[in-house]
JSON list of C-alpha atoms in Angstrom, two decimals:
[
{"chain": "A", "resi": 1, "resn": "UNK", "atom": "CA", "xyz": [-87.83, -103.77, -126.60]},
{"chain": "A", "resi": 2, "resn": "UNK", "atom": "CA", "xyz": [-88.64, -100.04, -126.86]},
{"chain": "A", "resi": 3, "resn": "UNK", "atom": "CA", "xyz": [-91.39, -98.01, -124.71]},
{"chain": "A", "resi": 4, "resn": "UNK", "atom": "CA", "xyz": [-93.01, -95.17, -125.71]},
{"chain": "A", "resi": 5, "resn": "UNK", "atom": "CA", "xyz": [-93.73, -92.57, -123.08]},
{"chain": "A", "resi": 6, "resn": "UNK", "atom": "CA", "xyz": [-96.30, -89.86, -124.49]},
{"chain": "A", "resi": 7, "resn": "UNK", "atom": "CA", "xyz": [-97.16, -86.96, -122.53]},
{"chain": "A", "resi": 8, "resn": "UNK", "atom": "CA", "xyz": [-100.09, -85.26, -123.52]},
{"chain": "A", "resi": 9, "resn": "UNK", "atom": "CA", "xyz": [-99.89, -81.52, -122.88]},
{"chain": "A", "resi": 10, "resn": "UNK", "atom": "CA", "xyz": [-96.73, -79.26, -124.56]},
{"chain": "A", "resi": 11, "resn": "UNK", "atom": "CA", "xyz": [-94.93, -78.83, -121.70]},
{"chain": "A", "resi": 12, "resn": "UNK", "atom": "CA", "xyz": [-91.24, -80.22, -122.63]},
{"chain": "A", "resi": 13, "resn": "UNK", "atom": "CA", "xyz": [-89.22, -80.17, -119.28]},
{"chain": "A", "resi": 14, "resn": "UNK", "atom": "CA", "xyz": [-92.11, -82.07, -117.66]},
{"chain": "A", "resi": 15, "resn": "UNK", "atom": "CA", "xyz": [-91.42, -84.86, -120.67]},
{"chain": "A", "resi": 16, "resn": "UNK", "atom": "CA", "xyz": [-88.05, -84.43, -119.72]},
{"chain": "A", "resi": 17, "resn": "UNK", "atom": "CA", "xyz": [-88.81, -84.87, -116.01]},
{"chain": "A", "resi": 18, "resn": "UNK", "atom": "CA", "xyz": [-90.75, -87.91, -116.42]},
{"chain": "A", "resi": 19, "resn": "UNK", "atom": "CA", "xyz": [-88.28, -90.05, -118.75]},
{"chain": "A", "resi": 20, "resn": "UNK", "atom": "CA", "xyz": [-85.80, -89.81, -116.30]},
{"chain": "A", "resi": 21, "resn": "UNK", "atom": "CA", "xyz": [-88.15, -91.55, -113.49]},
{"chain": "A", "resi": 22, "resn": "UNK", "atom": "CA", "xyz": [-89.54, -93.80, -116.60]},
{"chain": "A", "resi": 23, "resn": "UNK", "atom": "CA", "xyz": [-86.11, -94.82, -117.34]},
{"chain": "A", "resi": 24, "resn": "UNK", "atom": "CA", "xyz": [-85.05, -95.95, -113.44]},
{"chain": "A", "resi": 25, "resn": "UNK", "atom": "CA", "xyz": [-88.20, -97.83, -113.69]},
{"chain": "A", "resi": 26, "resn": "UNK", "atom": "CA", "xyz": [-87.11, -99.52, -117.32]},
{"chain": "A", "resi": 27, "resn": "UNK", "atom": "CA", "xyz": [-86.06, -102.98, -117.22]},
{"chain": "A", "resi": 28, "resn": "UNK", "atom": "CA", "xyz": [-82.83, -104.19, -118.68]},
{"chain": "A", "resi": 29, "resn": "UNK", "atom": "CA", "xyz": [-82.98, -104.15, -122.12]},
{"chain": "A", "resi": 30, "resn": "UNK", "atom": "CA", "xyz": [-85.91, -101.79, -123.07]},
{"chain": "A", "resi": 31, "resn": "UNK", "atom": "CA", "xyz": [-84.96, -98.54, -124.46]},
{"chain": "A", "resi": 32, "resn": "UNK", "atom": "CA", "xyz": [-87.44, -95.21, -123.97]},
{"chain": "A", "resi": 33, "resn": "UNK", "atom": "CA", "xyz": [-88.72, -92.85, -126.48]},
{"chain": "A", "resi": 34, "resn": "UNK", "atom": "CA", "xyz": [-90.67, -89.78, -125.77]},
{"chain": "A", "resi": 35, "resn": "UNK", "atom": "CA", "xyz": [-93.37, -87.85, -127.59]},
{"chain": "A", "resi": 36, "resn": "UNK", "atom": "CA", "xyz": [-95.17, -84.29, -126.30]},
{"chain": "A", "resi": 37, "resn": "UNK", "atom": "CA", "xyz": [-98.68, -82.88, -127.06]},
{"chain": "A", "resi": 38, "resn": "UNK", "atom": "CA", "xyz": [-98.25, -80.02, -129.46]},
{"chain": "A", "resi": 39, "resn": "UNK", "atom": "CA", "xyz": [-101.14, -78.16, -128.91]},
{"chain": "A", "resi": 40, "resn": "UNK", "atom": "CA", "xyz": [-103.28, -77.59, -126.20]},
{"chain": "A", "resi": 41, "resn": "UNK", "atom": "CA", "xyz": [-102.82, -76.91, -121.76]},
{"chain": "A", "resi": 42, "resn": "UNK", "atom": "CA", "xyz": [-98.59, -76.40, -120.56]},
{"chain": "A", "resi": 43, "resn": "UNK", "atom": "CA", "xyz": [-100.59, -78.74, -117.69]},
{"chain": "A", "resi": 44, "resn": "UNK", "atom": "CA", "xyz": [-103.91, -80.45, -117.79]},
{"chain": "A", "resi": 45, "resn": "UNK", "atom": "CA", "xyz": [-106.06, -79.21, -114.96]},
{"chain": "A", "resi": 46, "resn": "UNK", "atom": "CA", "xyz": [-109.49, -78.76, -116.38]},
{"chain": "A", "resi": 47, "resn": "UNK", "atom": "CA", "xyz": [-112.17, -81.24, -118.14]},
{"chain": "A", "resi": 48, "resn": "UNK", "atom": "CA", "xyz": [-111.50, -78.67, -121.09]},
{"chain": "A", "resi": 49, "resn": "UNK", "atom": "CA", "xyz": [-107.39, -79.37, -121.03]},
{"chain": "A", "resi": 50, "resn": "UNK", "atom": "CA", "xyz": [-108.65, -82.81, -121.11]},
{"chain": "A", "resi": 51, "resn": "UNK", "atom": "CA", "xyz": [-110.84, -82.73, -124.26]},
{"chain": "A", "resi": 52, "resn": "UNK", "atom": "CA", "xyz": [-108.04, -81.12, -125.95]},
{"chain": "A", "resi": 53, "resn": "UNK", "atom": "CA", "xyz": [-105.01, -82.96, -125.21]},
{"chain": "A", "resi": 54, "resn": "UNK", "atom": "CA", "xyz": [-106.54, -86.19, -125.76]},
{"chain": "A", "resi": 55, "resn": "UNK", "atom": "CA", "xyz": [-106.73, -85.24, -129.16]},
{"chain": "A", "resi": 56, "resn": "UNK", "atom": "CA", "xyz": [-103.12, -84.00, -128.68]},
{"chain": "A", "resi": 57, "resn": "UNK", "atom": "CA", "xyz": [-101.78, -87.71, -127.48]},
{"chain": "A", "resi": 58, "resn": "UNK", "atom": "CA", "xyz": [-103.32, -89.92, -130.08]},
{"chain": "A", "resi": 59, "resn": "UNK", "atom": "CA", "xyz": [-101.85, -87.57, -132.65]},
{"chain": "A", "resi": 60, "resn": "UNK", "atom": "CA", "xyz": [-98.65, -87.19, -131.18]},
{"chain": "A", "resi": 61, "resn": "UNK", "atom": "CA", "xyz": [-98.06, -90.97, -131.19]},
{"chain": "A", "resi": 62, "resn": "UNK", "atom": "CA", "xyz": [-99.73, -91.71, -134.52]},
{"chain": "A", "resi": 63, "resn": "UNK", "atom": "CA", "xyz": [-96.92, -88.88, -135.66]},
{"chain": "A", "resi": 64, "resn": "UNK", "atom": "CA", "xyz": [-94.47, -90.64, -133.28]},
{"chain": "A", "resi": 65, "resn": "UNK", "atom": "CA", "xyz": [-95.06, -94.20, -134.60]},
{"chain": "A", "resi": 66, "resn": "UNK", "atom": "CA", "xyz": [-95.32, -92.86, -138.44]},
{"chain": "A", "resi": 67, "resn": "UNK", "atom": "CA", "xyz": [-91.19, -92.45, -138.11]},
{"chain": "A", "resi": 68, "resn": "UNK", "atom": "CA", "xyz": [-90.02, -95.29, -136.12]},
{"chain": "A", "resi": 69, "resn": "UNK", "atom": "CA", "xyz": [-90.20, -98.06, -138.78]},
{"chain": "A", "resi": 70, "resn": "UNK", "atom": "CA", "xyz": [-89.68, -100.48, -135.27]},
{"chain": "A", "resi": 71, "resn": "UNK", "atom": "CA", "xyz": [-92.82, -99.03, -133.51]},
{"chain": "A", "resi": 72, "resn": "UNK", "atom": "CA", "xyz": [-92.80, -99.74, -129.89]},
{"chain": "A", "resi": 73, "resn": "UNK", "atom": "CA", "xyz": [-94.00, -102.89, -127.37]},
{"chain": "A", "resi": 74, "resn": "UNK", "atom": "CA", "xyz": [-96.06, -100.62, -124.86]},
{"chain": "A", "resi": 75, "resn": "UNK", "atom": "CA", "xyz": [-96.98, -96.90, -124.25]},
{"chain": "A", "resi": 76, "resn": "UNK", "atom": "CA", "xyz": [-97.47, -95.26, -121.04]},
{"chain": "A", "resi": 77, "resn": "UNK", "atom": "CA", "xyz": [-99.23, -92.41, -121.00]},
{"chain": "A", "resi": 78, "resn": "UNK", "atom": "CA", "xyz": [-97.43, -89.38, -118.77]},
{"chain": "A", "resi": 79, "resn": "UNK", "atom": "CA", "xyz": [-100.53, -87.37, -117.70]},
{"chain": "A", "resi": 80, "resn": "UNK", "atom": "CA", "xyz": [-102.25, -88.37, -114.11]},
{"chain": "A", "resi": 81, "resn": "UNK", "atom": "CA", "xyz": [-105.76, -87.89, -115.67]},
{"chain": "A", "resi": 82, "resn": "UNK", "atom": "CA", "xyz": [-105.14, -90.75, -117.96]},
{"chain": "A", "resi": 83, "resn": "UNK", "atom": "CA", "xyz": [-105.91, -88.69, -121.13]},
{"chain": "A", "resi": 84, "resn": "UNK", "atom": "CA", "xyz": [-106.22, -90.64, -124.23]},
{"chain": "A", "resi": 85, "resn": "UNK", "atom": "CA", "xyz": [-105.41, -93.80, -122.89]},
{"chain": "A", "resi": 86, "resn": "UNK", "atom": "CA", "xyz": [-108.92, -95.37, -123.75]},
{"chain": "A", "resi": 87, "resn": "UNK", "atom": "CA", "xyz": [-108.52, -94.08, -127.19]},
{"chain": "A", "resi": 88, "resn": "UNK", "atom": "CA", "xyz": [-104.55, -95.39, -127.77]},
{"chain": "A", "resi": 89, "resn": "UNK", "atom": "CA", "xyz": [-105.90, -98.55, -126.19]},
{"chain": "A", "resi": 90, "resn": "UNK", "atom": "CA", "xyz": [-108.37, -99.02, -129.24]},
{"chain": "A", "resi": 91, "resn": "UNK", "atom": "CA", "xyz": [-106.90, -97.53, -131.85]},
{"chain": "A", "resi": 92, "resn": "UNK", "atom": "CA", "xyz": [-102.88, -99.56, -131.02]},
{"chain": "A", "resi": 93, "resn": "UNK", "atom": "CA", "xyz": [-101.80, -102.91, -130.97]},
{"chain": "A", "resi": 94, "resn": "UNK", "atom": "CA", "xyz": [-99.67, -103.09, -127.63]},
{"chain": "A", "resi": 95, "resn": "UNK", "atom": "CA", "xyz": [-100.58, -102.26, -123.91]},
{"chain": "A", "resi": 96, "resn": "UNK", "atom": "CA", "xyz": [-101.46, -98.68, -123.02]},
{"chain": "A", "resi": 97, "resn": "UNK", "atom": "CA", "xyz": [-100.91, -97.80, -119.36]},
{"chain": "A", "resi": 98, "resn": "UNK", "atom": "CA", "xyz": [-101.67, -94.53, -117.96]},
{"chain": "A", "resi": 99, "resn": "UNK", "atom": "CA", "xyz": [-100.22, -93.20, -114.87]},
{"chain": "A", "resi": 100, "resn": "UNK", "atom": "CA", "xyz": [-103.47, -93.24, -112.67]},
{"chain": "A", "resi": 101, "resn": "UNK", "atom": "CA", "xyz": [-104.92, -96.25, -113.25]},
{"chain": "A", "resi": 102, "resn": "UNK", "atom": "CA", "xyz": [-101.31, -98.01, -113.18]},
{"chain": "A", "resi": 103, "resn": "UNK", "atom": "CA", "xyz": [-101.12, -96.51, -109.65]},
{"chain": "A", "resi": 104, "resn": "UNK", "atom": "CA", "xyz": [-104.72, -97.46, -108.58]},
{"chain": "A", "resi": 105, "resn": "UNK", "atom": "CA", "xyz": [-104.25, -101.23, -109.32]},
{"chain": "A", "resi": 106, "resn": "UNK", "atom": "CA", "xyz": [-101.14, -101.42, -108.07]},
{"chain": "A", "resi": 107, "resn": "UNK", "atom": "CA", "xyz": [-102.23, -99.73, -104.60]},
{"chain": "A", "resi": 108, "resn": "UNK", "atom": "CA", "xyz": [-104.87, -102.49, -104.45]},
{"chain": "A", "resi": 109, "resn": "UNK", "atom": "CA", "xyz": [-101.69, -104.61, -104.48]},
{"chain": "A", "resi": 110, "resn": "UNK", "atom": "CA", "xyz": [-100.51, -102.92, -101.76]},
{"chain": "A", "resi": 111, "resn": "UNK", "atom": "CA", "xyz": [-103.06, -102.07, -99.28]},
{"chain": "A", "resi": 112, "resn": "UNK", "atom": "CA", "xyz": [-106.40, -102.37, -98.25]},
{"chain": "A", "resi": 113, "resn": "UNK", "atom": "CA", "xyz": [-107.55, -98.97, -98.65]},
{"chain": "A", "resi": 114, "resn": "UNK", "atom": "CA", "xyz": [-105.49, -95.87, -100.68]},
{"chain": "A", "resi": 115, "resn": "UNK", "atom": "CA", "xyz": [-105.71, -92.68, -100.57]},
{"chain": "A", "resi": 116, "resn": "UNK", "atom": "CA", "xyz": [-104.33, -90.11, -103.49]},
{"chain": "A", "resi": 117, "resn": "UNK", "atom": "CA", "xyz": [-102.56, -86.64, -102.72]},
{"chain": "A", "resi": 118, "resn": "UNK", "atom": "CA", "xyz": [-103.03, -84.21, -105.86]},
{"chain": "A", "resi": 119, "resn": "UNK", "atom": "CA", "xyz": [-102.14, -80.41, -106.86]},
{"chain": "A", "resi": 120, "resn": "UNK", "atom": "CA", "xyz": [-104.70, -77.74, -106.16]},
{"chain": "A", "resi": 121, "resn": "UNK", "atom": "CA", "xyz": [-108.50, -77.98, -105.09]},
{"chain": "A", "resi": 122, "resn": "UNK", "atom": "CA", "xyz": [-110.32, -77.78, -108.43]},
{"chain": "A", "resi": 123, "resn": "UNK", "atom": "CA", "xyz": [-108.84, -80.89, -109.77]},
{"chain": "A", "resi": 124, "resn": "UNK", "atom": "CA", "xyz": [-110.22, -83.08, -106.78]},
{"chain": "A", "resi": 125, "resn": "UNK", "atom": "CA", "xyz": [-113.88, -83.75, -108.76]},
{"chain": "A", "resi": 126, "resn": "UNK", "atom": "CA", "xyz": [-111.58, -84.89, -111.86]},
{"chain": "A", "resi": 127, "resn": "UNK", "atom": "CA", "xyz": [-109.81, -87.27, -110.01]},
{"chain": "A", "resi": 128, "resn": "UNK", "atom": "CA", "xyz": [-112.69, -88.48, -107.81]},
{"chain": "A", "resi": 129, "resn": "UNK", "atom": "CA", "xyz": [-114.56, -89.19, -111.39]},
{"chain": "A", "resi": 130, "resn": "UNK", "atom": "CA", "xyz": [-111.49, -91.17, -113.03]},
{"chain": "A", "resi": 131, "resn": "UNK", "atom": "CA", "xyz": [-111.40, -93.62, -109.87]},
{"chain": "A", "resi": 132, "resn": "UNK", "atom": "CA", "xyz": [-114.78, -94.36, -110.39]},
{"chain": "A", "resi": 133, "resn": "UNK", "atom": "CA", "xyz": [-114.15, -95.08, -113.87]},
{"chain": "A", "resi": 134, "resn": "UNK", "atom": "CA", "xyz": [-111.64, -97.59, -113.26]},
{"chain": "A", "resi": 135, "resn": "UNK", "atom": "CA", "xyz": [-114.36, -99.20, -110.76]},
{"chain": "A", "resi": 136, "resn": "UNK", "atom": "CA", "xyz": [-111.45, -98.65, -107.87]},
{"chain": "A", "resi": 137, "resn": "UNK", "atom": "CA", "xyz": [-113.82, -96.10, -105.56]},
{"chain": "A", "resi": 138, "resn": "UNK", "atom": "CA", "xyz": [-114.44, -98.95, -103.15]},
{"chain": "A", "resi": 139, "resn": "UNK", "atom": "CA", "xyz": [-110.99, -98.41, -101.89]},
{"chain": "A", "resi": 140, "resn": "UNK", "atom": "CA", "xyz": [-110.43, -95.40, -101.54]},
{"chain": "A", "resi": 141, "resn": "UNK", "atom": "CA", "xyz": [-109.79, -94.05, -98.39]},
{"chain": "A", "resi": 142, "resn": "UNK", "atom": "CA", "xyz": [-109.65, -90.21, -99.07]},
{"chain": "A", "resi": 143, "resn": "UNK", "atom": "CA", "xyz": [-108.29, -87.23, -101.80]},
{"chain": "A", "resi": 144, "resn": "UNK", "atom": "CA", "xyz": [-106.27, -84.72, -100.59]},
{"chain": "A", "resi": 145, "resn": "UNK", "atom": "CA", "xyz": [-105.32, -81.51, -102.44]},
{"chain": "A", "resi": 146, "resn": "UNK", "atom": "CA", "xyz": [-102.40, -79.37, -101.61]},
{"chain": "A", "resi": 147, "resn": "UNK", "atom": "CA", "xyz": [-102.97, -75.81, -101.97]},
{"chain": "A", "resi": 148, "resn": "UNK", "atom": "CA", "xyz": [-100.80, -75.08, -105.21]},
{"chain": "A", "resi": 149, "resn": "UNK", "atom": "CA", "xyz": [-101.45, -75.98, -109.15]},
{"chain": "A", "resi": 150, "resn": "UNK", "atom": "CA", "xyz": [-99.22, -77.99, -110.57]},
{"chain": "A", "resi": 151, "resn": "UNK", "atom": "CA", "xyz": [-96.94, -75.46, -112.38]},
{"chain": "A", "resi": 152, "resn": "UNK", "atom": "CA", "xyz": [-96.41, -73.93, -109.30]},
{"chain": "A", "resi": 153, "resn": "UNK", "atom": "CA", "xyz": [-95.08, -77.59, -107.51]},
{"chain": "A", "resi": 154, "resn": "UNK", "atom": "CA", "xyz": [-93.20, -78.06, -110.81]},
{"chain": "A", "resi": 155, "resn": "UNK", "atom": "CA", "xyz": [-91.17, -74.83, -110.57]},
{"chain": "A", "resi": 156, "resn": "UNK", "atom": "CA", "xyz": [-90.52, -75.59, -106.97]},
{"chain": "A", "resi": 157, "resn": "UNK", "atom": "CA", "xyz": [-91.09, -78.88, -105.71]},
{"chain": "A", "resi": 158, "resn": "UNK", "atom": "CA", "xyz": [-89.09, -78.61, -102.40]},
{"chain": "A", "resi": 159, "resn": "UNK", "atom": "CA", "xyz": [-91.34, -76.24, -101.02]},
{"chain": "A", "resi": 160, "resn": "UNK", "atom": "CA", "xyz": [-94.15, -78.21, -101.21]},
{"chain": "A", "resi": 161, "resn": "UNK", "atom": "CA", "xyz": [-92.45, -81.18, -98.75]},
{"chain": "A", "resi": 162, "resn": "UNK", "atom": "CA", "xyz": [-94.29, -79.96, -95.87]},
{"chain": "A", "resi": 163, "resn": "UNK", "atom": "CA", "xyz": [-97.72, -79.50, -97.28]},
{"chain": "A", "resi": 164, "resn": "UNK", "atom": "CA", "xyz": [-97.63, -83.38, -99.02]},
{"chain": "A", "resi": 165, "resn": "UNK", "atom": "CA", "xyz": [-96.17, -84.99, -95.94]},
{"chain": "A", "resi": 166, "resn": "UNK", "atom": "CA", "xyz": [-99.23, -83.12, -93.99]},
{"chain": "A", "resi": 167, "resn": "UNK", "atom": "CA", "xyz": [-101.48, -84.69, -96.96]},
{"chain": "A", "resi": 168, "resn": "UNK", "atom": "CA", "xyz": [-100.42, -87.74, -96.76]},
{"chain": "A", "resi": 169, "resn": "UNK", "atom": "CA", "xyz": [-100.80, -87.87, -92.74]},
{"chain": "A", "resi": 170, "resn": "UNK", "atom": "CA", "xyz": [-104.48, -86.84, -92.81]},
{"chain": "A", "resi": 171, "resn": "UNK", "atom": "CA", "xyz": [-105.03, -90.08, -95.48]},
{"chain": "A", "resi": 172, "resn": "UNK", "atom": "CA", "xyz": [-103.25, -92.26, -93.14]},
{"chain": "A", "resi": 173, "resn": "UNK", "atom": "CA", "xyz": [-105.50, -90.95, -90.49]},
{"chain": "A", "resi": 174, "resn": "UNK", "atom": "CA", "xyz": [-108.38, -91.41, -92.28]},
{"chain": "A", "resi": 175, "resn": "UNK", "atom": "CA", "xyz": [-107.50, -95.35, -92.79]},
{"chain": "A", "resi": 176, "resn": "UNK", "atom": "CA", "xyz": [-105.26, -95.20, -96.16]},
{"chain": "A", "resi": 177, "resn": "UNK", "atom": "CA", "xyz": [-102.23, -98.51, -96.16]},
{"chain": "A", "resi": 178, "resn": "UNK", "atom": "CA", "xyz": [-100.99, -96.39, -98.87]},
{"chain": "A", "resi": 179, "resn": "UNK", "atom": "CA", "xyz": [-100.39, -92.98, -101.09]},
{"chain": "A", "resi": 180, "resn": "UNK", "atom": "CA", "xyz": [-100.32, -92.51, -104.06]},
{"chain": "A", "resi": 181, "resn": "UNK", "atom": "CA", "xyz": [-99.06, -88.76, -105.14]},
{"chain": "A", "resi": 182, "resn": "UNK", "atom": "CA", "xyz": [-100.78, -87.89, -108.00]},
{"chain": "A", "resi": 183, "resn": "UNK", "atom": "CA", "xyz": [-99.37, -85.67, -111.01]},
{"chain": "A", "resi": 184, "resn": "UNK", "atom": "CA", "xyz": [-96.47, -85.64, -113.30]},
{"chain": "A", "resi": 185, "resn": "UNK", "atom": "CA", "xyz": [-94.99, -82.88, -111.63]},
{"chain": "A", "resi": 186, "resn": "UNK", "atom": "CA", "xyz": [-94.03, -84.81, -108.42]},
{"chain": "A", "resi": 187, "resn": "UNK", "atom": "CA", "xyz": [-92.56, -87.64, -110.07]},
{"chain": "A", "resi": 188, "resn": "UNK", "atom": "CA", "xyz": [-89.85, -89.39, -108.35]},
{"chain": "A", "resi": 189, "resn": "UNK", "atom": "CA", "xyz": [-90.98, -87.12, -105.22]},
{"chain": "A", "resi": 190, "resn": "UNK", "atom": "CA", "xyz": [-91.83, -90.46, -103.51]},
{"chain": "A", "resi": 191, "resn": "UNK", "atom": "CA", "xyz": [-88.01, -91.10, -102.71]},
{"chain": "A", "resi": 192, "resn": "UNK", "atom": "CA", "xyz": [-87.28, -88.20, -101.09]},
{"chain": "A", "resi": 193, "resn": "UNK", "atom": "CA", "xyz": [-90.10, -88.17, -98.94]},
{"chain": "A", "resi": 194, "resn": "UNK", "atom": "CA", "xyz": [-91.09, -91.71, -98.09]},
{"chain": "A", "resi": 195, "resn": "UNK", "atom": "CA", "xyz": [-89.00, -91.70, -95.12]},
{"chain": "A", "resi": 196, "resn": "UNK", "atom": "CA", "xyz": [-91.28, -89.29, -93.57]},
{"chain": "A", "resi": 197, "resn": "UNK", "atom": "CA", "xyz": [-94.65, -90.94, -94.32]},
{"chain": "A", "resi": 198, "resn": "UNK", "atom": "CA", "xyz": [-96.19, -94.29, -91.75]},
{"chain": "A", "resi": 199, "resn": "UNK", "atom": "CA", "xyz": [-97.25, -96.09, -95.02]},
{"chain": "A", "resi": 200, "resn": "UNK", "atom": "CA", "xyz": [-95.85, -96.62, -98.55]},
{"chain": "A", "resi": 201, "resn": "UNK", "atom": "CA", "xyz": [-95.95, -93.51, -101.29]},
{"chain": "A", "resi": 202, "resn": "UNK", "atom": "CA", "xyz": [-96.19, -94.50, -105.23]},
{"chain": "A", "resi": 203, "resn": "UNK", "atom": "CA", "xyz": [-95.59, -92.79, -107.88]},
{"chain": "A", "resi": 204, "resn": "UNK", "atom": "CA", "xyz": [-97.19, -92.76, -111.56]},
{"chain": "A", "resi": 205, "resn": "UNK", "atom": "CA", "xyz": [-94.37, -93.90, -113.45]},
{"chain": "A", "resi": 206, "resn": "UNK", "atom": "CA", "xyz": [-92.86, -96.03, -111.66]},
{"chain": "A", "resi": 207, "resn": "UNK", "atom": "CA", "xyz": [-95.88, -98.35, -111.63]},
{"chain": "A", "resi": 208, "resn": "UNK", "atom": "CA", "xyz": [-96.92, -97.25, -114.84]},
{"chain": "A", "resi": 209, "resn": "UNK", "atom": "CA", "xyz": [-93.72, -98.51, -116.49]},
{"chain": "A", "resi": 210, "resn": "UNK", "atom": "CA", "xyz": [-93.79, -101.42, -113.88]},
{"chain": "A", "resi": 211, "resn": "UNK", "atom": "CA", "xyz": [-96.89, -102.36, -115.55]},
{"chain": "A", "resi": 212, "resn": "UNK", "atom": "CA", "xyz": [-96.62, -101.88, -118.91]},
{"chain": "A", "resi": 213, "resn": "UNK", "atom": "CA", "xyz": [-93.51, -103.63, -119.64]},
{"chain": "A", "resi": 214, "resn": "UNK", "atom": "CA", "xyz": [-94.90, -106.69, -117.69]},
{"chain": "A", "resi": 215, "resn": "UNK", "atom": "CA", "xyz": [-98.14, -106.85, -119.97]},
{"chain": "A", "resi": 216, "resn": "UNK", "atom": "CA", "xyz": [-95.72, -106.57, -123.31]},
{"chain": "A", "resi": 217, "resn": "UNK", "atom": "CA", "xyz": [-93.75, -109.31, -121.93]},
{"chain": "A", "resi": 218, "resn": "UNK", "atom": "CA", "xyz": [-96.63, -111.40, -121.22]},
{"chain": "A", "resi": 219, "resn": "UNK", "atom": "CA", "xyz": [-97.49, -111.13, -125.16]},
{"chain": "A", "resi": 220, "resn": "UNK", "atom": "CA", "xyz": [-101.55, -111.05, -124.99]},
{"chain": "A", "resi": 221, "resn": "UNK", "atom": "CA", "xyz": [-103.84, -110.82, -127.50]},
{"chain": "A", "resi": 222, "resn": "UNK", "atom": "CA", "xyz": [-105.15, -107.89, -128.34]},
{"chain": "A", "resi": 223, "resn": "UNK", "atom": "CA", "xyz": [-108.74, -107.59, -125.49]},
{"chain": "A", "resi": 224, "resn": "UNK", "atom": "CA", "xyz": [-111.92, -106.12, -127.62]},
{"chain": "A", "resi": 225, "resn": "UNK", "atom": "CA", "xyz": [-115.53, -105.96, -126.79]},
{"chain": "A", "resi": 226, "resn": "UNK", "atom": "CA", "xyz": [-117.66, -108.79, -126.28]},
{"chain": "A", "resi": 227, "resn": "UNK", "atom": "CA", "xyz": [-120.31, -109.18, -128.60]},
{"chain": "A", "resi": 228, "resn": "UNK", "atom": "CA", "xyz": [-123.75, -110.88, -127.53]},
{"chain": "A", "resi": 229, "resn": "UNK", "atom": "CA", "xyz": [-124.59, -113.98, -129.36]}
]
């Protein structure tokens, strides 16, 4: 079975970065394929990054798709704002997971209440907005921003420990059972530091993958709207 892993702004090495955690989240037998935005934000940050790489992922994997004669059994999409995934979700055939939501329900799983640590101030309305989209705000405990963008965690993660382990403390304070650290650019940054954090830390893609290759597996029909009679 093959999964497609799509990541929506033109930034390469974080791609790169995110099929290895995708693939230590693969089950046996699935093989991973990768496509990257090619146009648009090096990182999505902004409402305008947004509008323009979503039109950057659904062309990416239509251009993806239009080569592999075999297609794929489920996408995940690599960006933390979940861009494009209502729009791959429509317009494909197999489940579409993004990285937030994936991380969301799967916290709910967890916990009672989450909280979410993410990469600079600005992008705290953005991710406030997308929780209440997926109708999860009831249980959320807190959002935390570290004071650095994401290309600046990306270039050096490891001097960031102290600031997300501080992050993640003030959510636990404030009543979160569990983390979630928020942006590509910390994936697989769960592992190194969940020994220092009171409650469990999850990362994008390794739910997102989780969760996508369970719903191919499970072979459902395709969900549409529900028209009135």
């Amino acid at each position: 079975m093959r999964l497609l892993l799509v990541n929506a702004n033109t930034s390469q090495n974080i791609t790169e970065k995110l099929a290895i955690e995708a693939r230590l989240a693969l089950p046996a037998g699935w093989q991973l394929s990768t496509a990257t935005g090619s146009f648009g934000a090096a990182v999505i940050q902004t409402r305008r990054d947004c509008a323009i790489a979503e039109h950057a992922c659904i062309e990416a994997v239509e251009a993806h798709l239009a080569e592999q004669a075999d297609g794929c059994d489920a996408v995940v999409v690599g960006v933390s704002l979940d861009t494009g995934l209502w729009a791959l979700r429509e317009a494909l055939n197999v489940p579409v997971v993004g990285l937030l939501e994936a991380s969301l329900l799967t916290a709910c799983m967890v916990g009672g209440r989450y909280g979410l640590v993410v990469m600079g101030p600005k992008t705290v309305p953005l991710y406030r907005e997308l929780v209440e989209r997926h109708g999860l705000a009831t249980r959320l405990a807190g959002i935390e921003a570290i004071a650095a963008d994401a290309l600046a965690v990306h270039a050096a993660p490891e001097q960031f420990d102290a600031a997300l382990i501080e992050a993640c403390d003030r959510l636990v304070e404030g009543g979160a059972e569990c983390v979630i650290l928020v942006g590509a650019v910390v994936a697989g940054l769960h592992r190194r530091l969940q020994g220092r954090v009171a409650v469990p830390l999850l990362d994008g893609m390794a739910c997102a993958v989780t969760q996508a290759c369970g719903l191919a597996r499970l072979e459902l029909s395709k969900a549409g709207p529900t028209v009135p009679g």
